[in-house]
Every structure is written in C-alpha cells, then in structure tokens.
Coordinates of C-alpha atoms in Angstrom, one line a residue:
Chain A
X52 CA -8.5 7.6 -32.6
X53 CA -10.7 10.4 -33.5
X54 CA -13.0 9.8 -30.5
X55 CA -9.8 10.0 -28.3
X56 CA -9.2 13.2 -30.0
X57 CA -12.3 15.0 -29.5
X58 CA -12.3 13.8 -26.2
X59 CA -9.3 15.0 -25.5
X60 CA -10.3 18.9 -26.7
X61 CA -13.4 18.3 -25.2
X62 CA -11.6 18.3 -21.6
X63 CA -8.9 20.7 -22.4
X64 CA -12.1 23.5 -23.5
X65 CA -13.5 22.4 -20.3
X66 CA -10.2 22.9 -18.3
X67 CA -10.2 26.2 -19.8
X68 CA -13.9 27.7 -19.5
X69 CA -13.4 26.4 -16.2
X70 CA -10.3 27.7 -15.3
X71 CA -10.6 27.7 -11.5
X72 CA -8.8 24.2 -11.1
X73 CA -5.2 25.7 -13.0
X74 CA -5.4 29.4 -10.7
X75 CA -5.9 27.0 -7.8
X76 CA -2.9 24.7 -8.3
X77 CA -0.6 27.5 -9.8
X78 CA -2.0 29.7 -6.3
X79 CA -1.2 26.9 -3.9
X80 CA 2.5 25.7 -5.7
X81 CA 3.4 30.1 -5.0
X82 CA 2.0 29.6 -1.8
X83 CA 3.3 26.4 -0.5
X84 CA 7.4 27.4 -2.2
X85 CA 6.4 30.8 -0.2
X86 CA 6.3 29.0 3.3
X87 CA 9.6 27.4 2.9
X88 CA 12.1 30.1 3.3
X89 CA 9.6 31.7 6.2
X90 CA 9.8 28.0 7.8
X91 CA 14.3 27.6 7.3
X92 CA 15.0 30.9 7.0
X93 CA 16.2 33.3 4.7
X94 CA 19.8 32.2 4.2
X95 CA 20.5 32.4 0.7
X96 CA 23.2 30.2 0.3
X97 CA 20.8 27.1 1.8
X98 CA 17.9 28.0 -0.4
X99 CA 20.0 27.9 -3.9
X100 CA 20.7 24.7 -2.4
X101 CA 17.7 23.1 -1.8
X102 CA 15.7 24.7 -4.6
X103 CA 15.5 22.2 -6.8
X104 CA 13.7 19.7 -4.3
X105 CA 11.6 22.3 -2.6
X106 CA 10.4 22.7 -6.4
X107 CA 10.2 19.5 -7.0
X108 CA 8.2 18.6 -3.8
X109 CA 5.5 21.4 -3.6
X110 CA 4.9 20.6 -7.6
X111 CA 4.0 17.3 -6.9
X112 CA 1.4 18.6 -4.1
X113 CA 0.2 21.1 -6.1
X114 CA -0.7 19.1 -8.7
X115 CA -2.0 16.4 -6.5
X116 CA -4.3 19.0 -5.3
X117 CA -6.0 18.9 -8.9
X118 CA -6.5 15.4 -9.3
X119 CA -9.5 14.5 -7.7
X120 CA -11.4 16.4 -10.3
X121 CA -10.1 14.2 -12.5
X122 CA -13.4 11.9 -13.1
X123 CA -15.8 13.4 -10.3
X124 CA -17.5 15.6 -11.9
X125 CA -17.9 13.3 -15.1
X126 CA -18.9 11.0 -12.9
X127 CA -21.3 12.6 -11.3
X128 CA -23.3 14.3 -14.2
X129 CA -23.3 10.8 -15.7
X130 CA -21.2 10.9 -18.5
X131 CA -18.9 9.2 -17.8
X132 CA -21.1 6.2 -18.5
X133 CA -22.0 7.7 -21.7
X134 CA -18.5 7.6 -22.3
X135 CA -18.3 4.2 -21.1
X136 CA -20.9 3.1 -23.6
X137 CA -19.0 4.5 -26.7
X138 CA -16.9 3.4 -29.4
X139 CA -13.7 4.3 -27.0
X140 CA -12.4 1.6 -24.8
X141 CA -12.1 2.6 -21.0
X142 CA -8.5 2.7 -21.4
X143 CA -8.0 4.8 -24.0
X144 CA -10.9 7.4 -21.7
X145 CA -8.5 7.0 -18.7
X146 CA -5.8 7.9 -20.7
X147 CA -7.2 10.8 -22.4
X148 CA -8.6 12.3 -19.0
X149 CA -5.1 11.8 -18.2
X150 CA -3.1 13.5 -20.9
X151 CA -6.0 16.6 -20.7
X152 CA -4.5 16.8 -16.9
X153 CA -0.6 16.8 -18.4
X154 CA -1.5 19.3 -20.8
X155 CA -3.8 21.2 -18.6
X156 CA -2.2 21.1 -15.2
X157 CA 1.1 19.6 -15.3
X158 CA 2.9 22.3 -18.1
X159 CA 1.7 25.0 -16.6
X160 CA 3.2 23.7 -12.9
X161 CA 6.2 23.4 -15.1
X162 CA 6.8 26.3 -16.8
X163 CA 5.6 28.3 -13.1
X164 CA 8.9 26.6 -11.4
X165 CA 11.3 28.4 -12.5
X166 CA 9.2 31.9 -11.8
X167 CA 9.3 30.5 -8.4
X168 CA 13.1 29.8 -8.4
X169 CA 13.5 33.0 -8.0
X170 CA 12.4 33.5 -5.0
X171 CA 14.4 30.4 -3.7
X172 CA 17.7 32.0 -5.7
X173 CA 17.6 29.1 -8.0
X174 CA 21.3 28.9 -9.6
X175 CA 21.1 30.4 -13.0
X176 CA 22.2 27.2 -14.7
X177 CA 19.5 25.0 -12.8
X178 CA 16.5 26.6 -15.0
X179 CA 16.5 25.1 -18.0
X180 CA 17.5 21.5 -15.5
X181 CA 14.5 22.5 -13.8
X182 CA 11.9 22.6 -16.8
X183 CA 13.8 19.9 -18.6
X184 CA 13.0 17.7 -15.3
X185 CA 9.9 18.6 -14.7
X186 CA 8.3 18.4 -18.4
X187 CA 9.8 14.7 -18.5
X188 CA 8.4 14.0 -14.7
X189 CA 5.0 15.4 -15.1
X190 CA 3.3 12.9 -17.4
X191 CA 4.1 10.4 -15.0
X192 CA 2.4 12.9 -12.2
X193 CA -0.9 12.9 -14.1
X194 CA -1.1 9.3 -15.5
X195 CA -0.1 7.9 -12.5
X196 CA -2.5 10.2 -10.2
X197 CA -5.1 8.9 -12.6
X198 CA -5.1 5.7 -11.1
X199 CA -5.3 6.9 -7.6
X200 CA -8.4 9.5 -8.8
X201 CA -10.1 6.7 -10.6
X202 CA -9.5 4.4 -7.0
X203 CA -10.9 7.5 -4.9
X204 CA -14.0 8.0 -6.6
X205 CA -17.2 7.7 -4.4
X206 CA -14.6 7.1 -1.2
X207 CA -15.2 9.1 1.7
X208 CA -12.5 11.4 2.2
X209 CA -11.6 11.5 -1.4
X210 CA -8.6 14.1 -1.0
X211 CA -6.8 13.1 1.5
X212 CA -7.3 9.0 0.8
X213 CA -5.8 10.3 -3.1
X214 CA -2.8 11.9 -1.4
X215 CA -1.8 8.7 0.9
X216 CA -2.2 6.9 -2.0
X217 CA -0.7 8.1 -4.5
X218 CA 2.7 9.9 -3.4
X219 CA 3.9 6.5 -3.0
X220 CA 3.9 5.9 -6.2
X221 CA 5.6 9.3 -6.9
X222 CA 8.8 8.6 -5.3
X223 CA 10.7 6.9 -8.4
X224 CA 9.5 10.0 -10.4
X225 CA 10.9 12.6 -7.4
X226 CA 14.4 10.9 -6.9
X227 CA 15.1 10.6 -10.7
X228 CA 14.5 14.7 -10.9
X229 CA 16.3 15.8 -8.5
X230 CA 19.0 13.5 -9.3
X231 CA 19.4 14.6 -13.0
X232 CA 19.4 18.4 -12.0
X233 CA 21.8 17.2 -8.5
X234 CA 24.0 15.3 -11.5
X235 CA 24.0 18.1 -14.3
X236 CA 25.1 20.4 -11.4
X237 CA 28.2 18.3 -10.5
X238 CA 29.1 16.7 -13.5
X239 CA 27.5 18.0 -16.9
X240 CA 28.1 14.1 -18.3
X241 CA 25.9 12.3 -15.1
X242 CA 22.5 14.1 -16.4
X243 CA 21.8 12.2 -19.4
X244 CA 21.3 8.5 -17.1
X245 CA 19.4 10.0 -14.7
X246 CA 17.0 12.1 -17.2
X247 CA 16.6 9.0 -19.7
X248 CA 15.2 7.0 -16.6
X249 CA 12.4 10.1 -15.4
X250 CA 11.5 9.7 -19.0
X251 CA 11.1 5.9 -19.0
X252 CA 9.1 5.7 -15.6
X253 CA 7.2 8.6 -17.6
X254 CA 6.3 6.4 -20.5
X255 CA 5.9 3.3 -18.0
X256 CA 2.8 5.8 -16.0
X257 CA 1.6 6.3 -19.3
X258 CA 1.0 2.7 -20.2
X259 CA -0.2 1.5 -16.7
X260 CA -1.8 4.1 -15.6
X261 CA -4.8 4.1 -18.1
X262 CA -5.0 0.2 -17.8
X263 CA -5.3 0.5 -13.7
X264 CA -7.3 3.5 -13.9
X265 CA -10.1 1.7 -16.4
X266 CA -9.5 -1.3 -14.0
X267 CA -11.1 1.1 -11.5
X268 CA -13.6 2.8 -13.6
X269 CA -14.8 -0.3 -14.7
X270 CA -16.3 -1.9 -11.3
X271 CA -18.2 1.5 -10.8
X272 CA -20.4 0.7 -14.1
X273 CA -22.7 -1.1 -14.1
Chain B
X95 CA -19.4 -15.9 -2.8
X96 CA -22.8 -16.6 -3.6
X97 CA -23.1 -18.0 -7.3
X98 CA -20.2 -20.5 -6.4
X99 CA -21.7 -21.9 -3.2
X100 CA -24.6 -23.2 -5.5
X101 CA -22.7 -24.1 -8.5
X102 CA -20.7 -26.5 -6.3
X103 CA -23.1 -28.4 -4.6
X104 CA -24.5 -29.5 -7.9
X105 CA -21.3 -30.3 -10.0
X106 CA -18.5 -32.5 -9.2
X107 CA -15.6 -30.4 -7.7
X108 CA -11.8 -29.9 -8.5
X109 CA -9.7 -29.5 -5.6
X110 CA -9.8 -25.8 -5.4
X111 CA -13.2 -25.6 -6.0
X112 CA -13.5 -27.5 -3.0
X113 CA -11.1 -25.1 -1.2
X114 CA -12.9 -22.1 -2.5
X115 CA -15.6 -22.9 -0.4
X116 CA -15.9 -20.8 2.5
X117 CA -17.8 -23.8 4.3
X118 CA -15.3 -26.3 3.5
X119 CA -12.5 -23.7 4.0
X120 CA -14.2 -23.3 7.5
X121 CA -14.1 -26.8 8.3
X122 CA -10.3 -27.2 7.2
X123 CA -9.2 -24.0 9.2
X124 CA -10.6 -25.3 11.9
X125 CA -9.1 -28.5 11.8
X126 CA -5.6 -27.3 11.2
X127 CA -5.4 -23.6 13.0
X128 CA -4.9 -25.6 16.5
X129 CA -2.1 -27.4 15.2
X130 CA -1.0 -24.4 13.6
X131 CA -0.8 -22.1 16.4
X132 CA 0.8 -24.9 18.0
X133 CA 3.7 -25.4 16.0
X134 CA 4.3 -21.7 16.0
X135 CA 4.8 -21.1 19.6
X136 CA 6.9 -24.2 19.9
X137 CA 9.1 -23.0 17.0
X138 CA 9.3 -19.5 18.6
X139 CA 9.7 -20.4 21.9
X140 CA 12.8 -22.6 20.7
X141 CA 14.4 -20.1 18.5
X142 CA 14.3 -17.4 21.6
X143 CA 16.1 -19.9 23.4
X144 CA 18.3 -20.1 20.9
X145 CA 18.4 -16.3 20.7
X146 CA 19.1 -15.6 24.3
X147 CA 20.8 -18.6 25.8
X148 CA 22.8 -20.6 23.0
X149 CA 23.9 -18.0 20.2
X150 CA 27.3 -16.0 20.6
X151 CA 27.5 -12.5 20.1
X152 CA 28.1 -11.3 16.9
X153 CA 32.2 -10.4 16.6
X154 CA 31.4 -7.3 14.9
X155 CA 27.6 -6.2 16.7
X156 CA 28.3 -7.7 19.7
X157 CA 24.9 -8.6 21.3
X158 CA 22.9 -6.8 19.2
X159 CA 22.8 -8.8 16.9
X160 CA 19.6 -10.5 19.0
X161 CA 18.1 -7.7 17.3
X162 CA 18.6 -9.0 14.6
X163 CA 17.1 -12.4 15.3
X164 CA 13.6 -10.7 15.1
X165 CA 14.0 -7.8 12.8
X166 CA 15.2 -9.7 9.7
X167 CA 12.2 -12.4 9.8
X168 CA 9.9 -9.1 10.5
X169 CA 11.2 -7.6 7.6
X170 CA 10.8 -10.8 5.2
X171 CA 6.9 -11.5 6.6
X172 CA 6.3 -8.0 5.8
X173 CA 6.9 -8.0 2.3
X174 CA 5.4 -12.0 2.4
X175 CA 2.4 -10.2 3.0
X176 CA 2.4 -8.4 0.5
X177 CA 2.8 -11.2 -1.5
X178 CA -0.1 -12.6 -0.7
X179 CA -1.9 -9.6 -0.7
X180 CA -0.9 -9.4 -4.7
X181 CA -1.8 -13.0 -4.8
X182 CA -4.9 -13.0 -3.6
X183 CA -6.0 -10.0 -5.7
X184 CA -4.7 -11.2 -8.9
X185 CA -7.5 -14.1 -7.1
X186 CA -10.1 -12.0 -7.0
X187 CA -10.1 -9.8 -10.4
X188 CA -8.8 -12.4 -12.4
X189 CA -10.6 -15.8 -11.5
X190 CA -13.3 -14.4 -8.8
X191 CA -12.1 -16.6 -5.7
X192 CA -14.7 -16.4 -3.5
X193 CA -12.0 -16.3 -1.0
X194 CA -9.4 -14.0 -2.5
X195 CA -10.6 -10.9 -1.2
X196 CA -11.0 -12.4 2.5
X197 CA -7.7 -13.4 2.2
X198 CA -6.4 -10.1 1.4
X199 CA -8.2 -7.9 3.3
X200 CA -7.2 -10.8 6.3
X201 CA -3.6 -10.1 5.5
X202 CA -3.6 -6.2 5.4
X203 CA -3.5 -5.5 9.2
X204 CA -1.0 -8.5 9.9
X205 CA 1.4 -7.1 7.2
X206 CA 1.7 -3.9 7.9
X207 CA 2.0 -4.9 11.5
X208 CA 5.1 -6.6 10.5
X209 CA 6.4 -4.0 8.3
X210 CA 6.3 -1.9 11.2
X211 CA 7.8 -4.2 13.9
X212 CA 11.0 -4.4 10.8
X213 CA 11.1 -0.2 11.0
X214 CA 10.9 -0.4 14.8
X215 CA 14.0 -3.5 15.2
X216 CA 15.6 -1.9 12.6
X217 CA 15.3 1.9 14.1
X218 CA 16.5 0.4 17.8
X219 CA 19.0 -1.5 15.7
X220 CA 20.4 1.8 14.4
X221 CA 21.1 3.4 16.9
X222 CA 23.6 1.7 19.1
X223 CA 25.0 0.7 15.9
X224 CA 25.3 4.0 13.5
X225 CA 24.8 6.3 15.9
X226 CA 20.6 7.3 14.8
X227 CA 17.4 5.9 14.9
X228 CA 16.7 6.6 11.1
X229 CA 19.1 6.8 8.2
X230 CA 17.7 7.6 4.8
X231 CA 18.9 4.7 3.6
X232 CA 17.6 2.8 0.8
X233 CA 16.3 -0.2 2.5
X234 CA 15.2 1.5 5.0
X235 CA 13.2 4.3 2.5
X236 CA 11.5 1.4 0.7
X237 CA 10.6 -0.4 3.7
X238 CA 8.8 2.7 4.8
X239 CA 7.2 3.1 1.2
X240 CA 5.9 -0.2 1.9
X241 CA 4.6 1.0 4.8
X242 CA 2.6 3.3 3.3
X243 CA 1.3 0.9 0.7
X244 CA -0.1 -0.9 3.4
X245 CA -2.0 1.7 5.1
X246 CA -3.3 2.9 1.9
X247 CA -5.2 -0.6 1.1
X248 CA -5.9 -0.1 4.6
X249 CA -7.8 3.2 4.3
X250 CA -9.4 2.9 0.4
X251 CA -10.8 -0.6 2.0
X252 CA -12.3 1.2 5.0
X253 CA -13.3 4.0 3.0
X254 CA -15.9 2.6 0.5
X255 CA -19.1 1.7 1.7
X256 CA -19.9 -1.1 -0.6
X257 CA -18.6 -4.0 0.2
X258 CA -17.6 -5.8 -3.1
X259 CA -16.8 -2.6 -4.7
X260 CA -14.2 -1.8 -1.9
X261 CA -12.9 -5.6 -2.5
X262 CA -12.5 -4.5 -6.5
X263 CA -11.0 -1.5 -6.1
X264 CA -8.7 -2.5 -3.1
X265 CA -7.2 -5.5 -5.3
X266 CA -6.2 -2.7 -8.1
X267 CA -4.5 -1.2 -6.1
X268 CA -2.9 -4.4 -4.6
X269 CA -1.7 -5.1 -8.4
X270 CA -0.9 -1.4 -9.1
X271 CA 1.5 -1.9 -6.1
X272 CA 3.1 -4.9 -7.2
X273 CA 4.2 -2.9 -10.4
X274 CA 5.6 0.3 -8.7
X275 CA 7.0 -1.7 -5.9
X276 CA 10.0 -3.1 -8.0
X277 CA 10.6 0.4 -9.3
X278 CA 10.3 1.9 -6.6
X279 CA 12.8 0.0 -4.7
X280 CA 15.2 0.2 -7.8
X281 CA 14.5 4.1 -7.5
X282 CA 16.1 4.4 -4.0
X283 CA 18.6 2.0 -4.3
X284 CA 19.6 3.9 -7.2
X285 CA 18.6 7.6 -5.3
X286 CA 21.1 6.1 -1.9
X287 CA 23.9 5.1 -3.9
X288 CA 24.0 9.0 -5.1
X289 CA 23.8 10.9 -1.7
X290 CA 25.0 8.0 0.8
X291 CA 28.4 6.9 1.2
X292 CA 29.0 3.0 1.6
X293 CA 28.9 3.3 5.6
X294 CA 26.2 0.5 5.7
X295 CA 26.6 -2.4 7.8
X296 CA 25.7 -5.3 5.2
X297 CA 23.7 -7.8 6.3
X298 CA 23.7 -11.5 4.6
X299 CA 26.3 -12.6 2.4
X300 CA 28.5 -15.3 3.1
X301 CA 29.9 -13.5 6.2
X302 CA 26.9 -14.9 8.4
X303 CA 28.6 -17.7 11.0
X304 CA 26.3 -20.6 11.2
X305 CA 26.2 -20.0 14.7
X306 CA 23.9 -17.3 14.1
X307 CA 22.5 -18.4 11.1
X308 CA 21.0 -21.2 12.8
X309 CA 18.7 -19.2 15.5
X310 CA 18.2 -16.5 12.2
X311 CA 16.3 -19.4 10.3
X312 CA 14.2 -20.9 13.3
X313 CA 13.5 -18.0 14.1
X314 CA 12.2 -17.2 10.0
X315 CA 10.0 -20.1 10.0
X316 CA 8.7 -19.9 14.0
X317 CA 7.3 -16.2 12.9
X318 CA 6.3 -17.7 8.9
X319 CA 4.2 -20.3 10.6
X320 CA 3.1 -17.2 13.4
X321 CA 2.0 -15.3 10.1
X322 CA -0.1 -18.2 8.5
X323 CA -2.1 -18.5 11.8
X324 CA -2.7 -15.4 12.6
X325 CA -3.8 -15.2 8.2
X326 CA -5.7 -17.9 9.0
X327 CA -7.5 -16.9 12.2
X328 CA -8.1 -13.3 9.9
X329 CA -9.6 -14.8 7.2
X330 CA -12.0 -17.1 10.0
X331 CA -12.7 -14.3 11.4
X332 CA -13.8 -12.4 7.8
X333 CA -15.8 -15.3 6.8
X334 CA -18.0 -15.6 10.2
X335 CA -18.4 -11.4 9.7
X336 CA -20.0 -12.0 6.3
X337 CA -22.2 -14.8 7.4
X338 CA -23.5 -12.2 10.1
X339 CA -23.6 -9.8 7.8
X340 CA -25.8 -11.9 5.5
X341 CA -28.0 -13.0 8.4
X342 CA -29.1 -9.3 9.0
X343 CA -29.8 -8.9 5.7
X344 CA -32.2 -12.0 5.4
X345 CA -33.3 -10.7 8.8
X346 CA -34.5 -6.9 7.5
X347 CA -35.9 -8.7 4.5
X348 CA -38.0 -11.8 6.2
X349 CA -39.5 -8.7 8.2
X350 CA -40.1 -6.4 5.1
X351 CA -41.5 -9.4 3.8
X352 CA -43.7 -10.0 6.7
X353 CA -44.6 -6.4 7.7
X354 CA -46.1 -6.8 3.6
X355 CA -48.1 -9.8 4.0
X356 CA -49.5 -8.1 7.1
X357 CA -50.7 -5.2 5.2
X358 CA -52.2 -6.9 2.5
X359 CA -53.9 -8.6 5.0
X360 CA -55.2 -5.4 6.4
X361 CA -56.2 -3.8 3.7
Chain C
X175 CA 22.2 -13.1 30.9
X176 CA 24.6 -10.1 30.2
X177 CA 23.7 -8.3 27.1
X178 CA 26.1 -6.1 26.4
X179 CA 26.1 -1.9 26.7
X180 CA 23.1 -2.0 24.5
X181 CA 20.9 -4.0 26.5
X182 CA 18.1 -1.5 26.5
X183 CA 17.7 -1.2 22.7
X184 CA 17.8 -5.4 22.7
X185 CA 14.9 -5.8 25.4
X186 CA 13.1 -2.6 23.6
X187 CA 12.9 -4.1 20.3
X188 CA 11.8 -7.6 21.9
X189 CA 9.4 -5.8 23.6
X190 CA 7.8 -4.1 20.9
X191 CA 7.4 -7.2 18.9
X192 CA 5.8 -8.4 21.6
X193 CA 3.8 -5.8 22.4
X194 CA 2.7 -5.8 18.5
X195 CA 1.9 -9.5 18.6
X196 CA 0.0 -9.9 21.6
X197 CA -2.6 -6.5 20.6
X198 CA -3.2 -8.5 16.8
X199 CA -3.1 -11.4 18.4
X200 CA -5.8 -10.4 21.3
X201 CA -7.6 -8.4 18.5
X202 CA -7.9 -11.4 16.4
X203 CA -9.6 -13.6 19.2
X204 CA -12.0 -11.1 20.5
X205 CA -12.8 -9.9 17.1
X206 CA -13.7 -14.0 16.3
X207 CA -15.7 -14.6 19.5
X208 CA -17.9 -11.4 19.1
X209 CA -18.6 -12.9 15.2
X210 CA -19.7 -16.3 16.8
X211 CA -21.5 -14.5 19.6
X212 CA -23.3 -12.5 16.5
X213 CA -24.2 -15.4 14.9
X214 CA -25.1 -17.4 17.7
X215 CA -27.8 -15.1 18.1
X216 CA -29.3 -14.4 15.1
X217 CA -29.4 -17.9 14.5
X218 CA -31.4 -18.2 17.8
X219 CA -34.0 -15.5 16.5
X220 CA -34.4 -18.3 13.7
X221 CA -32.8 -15.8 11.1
X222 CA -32.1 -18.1 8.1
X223 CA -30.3 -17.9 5.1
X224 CA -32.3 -18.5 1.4
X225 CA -30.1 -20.9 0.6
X226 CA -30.3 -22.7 3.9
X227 CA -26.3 -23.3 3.6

C-alpha cells in the first residue's frame, strides 16, 4: 500500500511542477463550451436548456485530451519498467496512474463547470446537480480512459486512435449524468436512481479499468 | 504459432490441438469451405424466394416488411461477430491459440460489415415507416456503439506495427468490450425510456405470423452459414499472409546469412 | 412483383446488402489469390522455412 502511495504523490507532484497538461484541458473545456452558443446561437432560453449536456460533453473531450499522457512519457524515459519491476503489481500502477489523473485532471474539469455555466445561463438550481454529477462521473472518465491510454501506447496516431476508442465506452457514464441532473430538474425524487448508477459504473471503471489497462501494459514489457 | 507447430508433431494430439494447427486447419478449410459456400447460396437463394415470391405482406408494414427479412439476420450476425471476436480473444490471452488471433482479426471486417448493412436496413426501414432515417432510439444507439467498437479493433490493429503485440492488445480490447457492451446497452435502454415515448414499432414477440417467420429464419441461417464462409475464407486468407510473411523473413535472413559467409570468405 | 408505395426503400436496402456482400466478398478472393500468388513465388526462389513445415 505504501508503494501505491508514494506513487501516487509522486505523479500528482509531477502533475503539478508540470502543470501544462491541467491549463491545457481547463483552456480547451472554456474554449470548446465557448464555440457552442457562437455555433446555435445566443438564445438564452435554448442554452439554459442544453447546458447541462453541452457541459457534460466538452468535459469528457477535454479530459480526453489529457489522457494520452497518461503512461507516455513513463514509458518513454523507462520507468515504467522500473515500476514494473517493483514490489507493486501492474494493476495496482494502472490504478494509481489512474486515480493521479482523477485527482489531477478530472476535479479540476469539475469544479471549472459550473464557472462555465454561466456563460451557457445554467439554471441556478442545476450547479450543485452539475458538480454532484460530474465528481461521481469523472472517476469513471480517468479509470476508464486508462485502458484506452495503456492500449494506445506506441500506436501511431495515438490521439485520435484514444478518442475512437474510448468515447465508446463513455456513453453509460454520459447518459446517467445528464439523466440525474434532467431528473432532479423535473422531479426532485427521480435524481437519487439515476446518481446511484453514475456512481456504480464509477466504481465498476475503477475495478476494470486497472485490470485491462495492466493487461495492456503488460505485453509491452518484456 | 511457432512453438506449437513443433510441440505437436512430436507428442500425441487432443482434438483441438489437432485443430490448432494452422496446417491441419488449412487442410480442413479447404475441404469444407466449397461445401460451405455452397450451402449458403442455396439457403439464400431459397429464402429470397421466399422473401419476394411466397411471403405476404406484413398486415401492419405492408411490404416492407421484406426489409425486414434481411435487416434482422444483419443485425444478429453483427453482434455474432462480436461474439466470436470475444471468443477468440479470450483464445488468444488466455490459452495462446495459435489461431485465435487469426480468427479475430478474420472476423473484424465481416462484422462490422454486417453491423453496418443492420444501420443501413434498419435506416431505409425507418423511414417509410416512422417518418426518418434515424431515431435515437435505443437499439438503434447501441447498434451504432457497436459500430464503433468495431472500427476501433479495426484501427488499434492497423495501427501497431508489431504484429503479435497488435494481436495482444487488440484482444484486450475485444474483452474490455465484452464488459462495457452489456452496460452499455442497459445504459441506453435505460437513457431512451427517459426521453422517448413508446412510439416504437416492436419487433418479435409472439405477434410474428409464421408466414413470415418462416422466410425470417431461412433467411437467419442462409446469411449464418454466409458469415462462417466468408470467416472462414478470412481466416485462409490470414494464414497464407503469415506464411508469406515468414517466407520473406527466412528470405532476408538466408541472404544476410550468405552475404556473411561471403565476406568471411573475402576477407 | 408489386411492392407496395415503398418499393424504393425495399430494393435500396436489398441493394445495399448486396452491394456490401459482393465488395467483402470480391475482397476476400482477390486478397486469397494474391497470398497464393506470393507464395507461389517465393517458394519458386527456393525460399524455405527452418522448420521445413
């Protein structure tokens, strides 16, 4: 458990001496929630409504955009067979790497939304739906992604290979938040179904996520 | 592919070590695909005449329903072959079949190509009968998903140089679809029954007259047996590339060998 | 053969599964004889394997 932990800090100090990688995704999320009213137009009443999915959607590219850092540049330097060759099962690596992304990436897109419903005239009561969602949704954004970064690795267009890959497995994760926050919105009792299940694929990512993404890290040692 | 080959000659062999290898499996295929092929086209050519000269239009599609007749067995082979796609990497990760990964990379291209003839019928289904090409509906959204699932194996696969590294990591993902698939399909059923109201045609159930049941099902097993040939012919084809593939390699390294010897010679 | 007001969409989707079938199906064969063809002539160059399989 200890080497998990260090780990763990390890790549969160690195996340944030680095810092590029968060301003990039946090950039891109404004930029990409910017484009939308410019591309349907600025009627209010049509932006409140689809606020919570335009959220929803250009978080999941945003953070998409940070995952094929994930192992690369481990990998590259070499040590992530170092790693490999420690105490610390692959798993419990994949799932570290994983959680370091959560905490690094996926709060911060979190917390961000709501900022940006503003400029989308979120509905006041939608915030804290918003956050709530999207704090429950994200784990399974960066566990899941894991697999897809620890699939792309070496691949020739890494990026774009990761994004056809992965948002697949995104959708469960998208339609149970937006239908908590579309539920809480109509009827306060209908949120509680909907949020329990975002948190079960959440936990669900967080189980098979490390075990698929050490699947894939494995046939690259050697 | 290559320690088996050896191991097998020497010991005595269970049945699917016998299977397992690609000579033996090249014998067989060839033996049977003929037959196979055969059987197919008879079975299809009989269920279209079914299709278009014996079965009644449907009381509530009217003749549409022909659509039917090809889009439901589309739809069925698609996720088949995904099936076998799972199978065959559960195959190759778990017990090493020599075979398993030609089977699944042979199945790829002919499942996806089914998966898309299902969107298509179902699309030009659609529209004569609810009025659009493409309704977000949830069979429809996890069809499509499928879809997708398909071309991704499609493009990590082409994407990796290596060959047997691209067979490892393209069989993770096989079984890392397999898991999300279910979920994924319980997800929009779930997502539809919030945003759609019930105006989908159903589909199966008792309400299907035998009348068209019949053509439906030889029709089902005419494209089934289609699929296995075609899987077949894939996985032919997959085997002959490697031996080629091989070849070279012995070529480039009898002449490395020889462009030595001639050195040493030389010198 | 009358199909109907919705003929078009009937001989459309036939014709797509068609279509579909005879490109994987024309693919497959010409993809097979070029392997054979391959072969053919490396093992006319006398290229063998180690294993002599």
């Amino acid at each position: 458990m200890s080497g998990f932990l260090t780990l763990l800090k390890r790549d969160l100090l690195l996340a944030v001496r680095e810092g590029g990688a968060l301003g990039t995704a946090l950039g891109f999320y404004l930029i990409v929630v910017t484009l939308m009213p410019l591309g349907l137009g600025p009627d209010l009443n049509l932006l409140t409504r689809i606020a919570p999915g335009v959220l929803w959607v250009a978080l999941l590219l945003a953070a998409l955009l940070s995952l094929p850092r994930l192992f690369e540049a481990d990998h590259d330097d070499g040590s992530l067979d170092v790693l490999a060759l420690g105490g610390l099962p692959l798993e419990l690596m994949a799932a570290s790497k994983a959680l370091a992304h959560w905490l690094s990436t996926g709060i911060p897109l979190a917390l961000m939304a709501p900022v940006l419903g503003i400029l989308l005239n979120l509905e006041a009561r939608a915030y804290p739906l918003v956050i709530a969602t999207m704090l429950a949704g994200t784990p399974a954004i960066s566990f899941l992604g894991s697999i897809g970064a620890a699939l792309t690795l070496k691949t020739r267009r890494g990026g774009l290979l990761l994004a056809l890959l992965v948002l697949p497995f995104y959708v469960p994760t998208l339609i149970f938040g937006i239908s908590a926050i579309s539920a809480a919105l109509l009827a306060p009792d209908g949120f509680l179904a909907s949020f329990l299940i975002l948190t079960a694929i959440s936990l669900v990512a967080m189980v098979l996520g490390p075990v698929a993404a050490a699947a894939a890290l494995r046939q690259h040692m050697h | 592919m290559k320690p088996m080959s050896t191991d097998a000659q020497t010991t005595p062999q269970s049945l699917t070590q016998r299977l397992a290898n690609p000579t033996r499996f090249m014998e067989l295929s060839g033996v049977i695909l003929p037959w196979l092929s055969a059987l197919a086209a008879g079975i299809i050519l009989y269920g279209l005449y079914l299709t278009f000269f014996v079965a009644p239009p449907d009381y509530q599609q009217g003749e549409t329903v022909k659509i039917m007749f090809i889009h439901v067995p589309s739809a069925w082979l698609g996720m088949m072959g995904y099936a076998m796609i799972a199978i065959s990497s559960f195959g190759l990760l778990v017990f090493r079949h020599p075979l398993a990964d030609v089977s699944a990379k042979a199945a790829a291209p002919i499942g996806a190509a089914f998966t898309l003839l299902a969107l298509i019928t179902g699309s030009l289904w659609g529209k004569p009968m609810w009025g659009t090409y493409w309704v977000w509906d949830a069979r429809l959204t996890s069809v499509l998903i499928l879809f997708f699932l398909y071309l991704g194996l499609m493009a990590l696969r082409s994407s990796l140089d290596d060959e047997a590294l691209a067979a490892k990591q393209t069989a993770v993902l096989g079984l890392a679809g397999v898991v999300i698939l279910p979920i994924i399909k319980f997800s929009v059923d779930w997502w539809n029954t919030l945003h759609q109201p019930a105006s989908v045609v159903k589909m199966g159930g008792p309400a299907i007259h035998p009348s068209i049941l019949y053509p439906l099902i030889i029709n089902a097993v005419g494209f089934s047996i289609l699929f296995l040939a075609l899987h077949m012919k894939g996985m032919r084809n997959e085997v002959l590339r490697r031996r080629v593939k091989a070849l070279r390699m012995a070529e480039v390294e009898q002449a490395a060998r020889g462009r030595e010897a001639s050195t040493a010679a030389s010198g | 053969m009358d199909l109907g007001p919705h003929a078009a969409f009937i001989w459309a989707s036939y014709g797509a599964v068609a279509f579909v079938l005879v490109v994987l199906l024309v693919w497959l064969i010409w993809d097979g004889r070029r392997q054979l063809r391959l072969l053919h002539e490396l093992e006319q160059r006398g290229v063998r394997r180690r294993s002599g399989r």
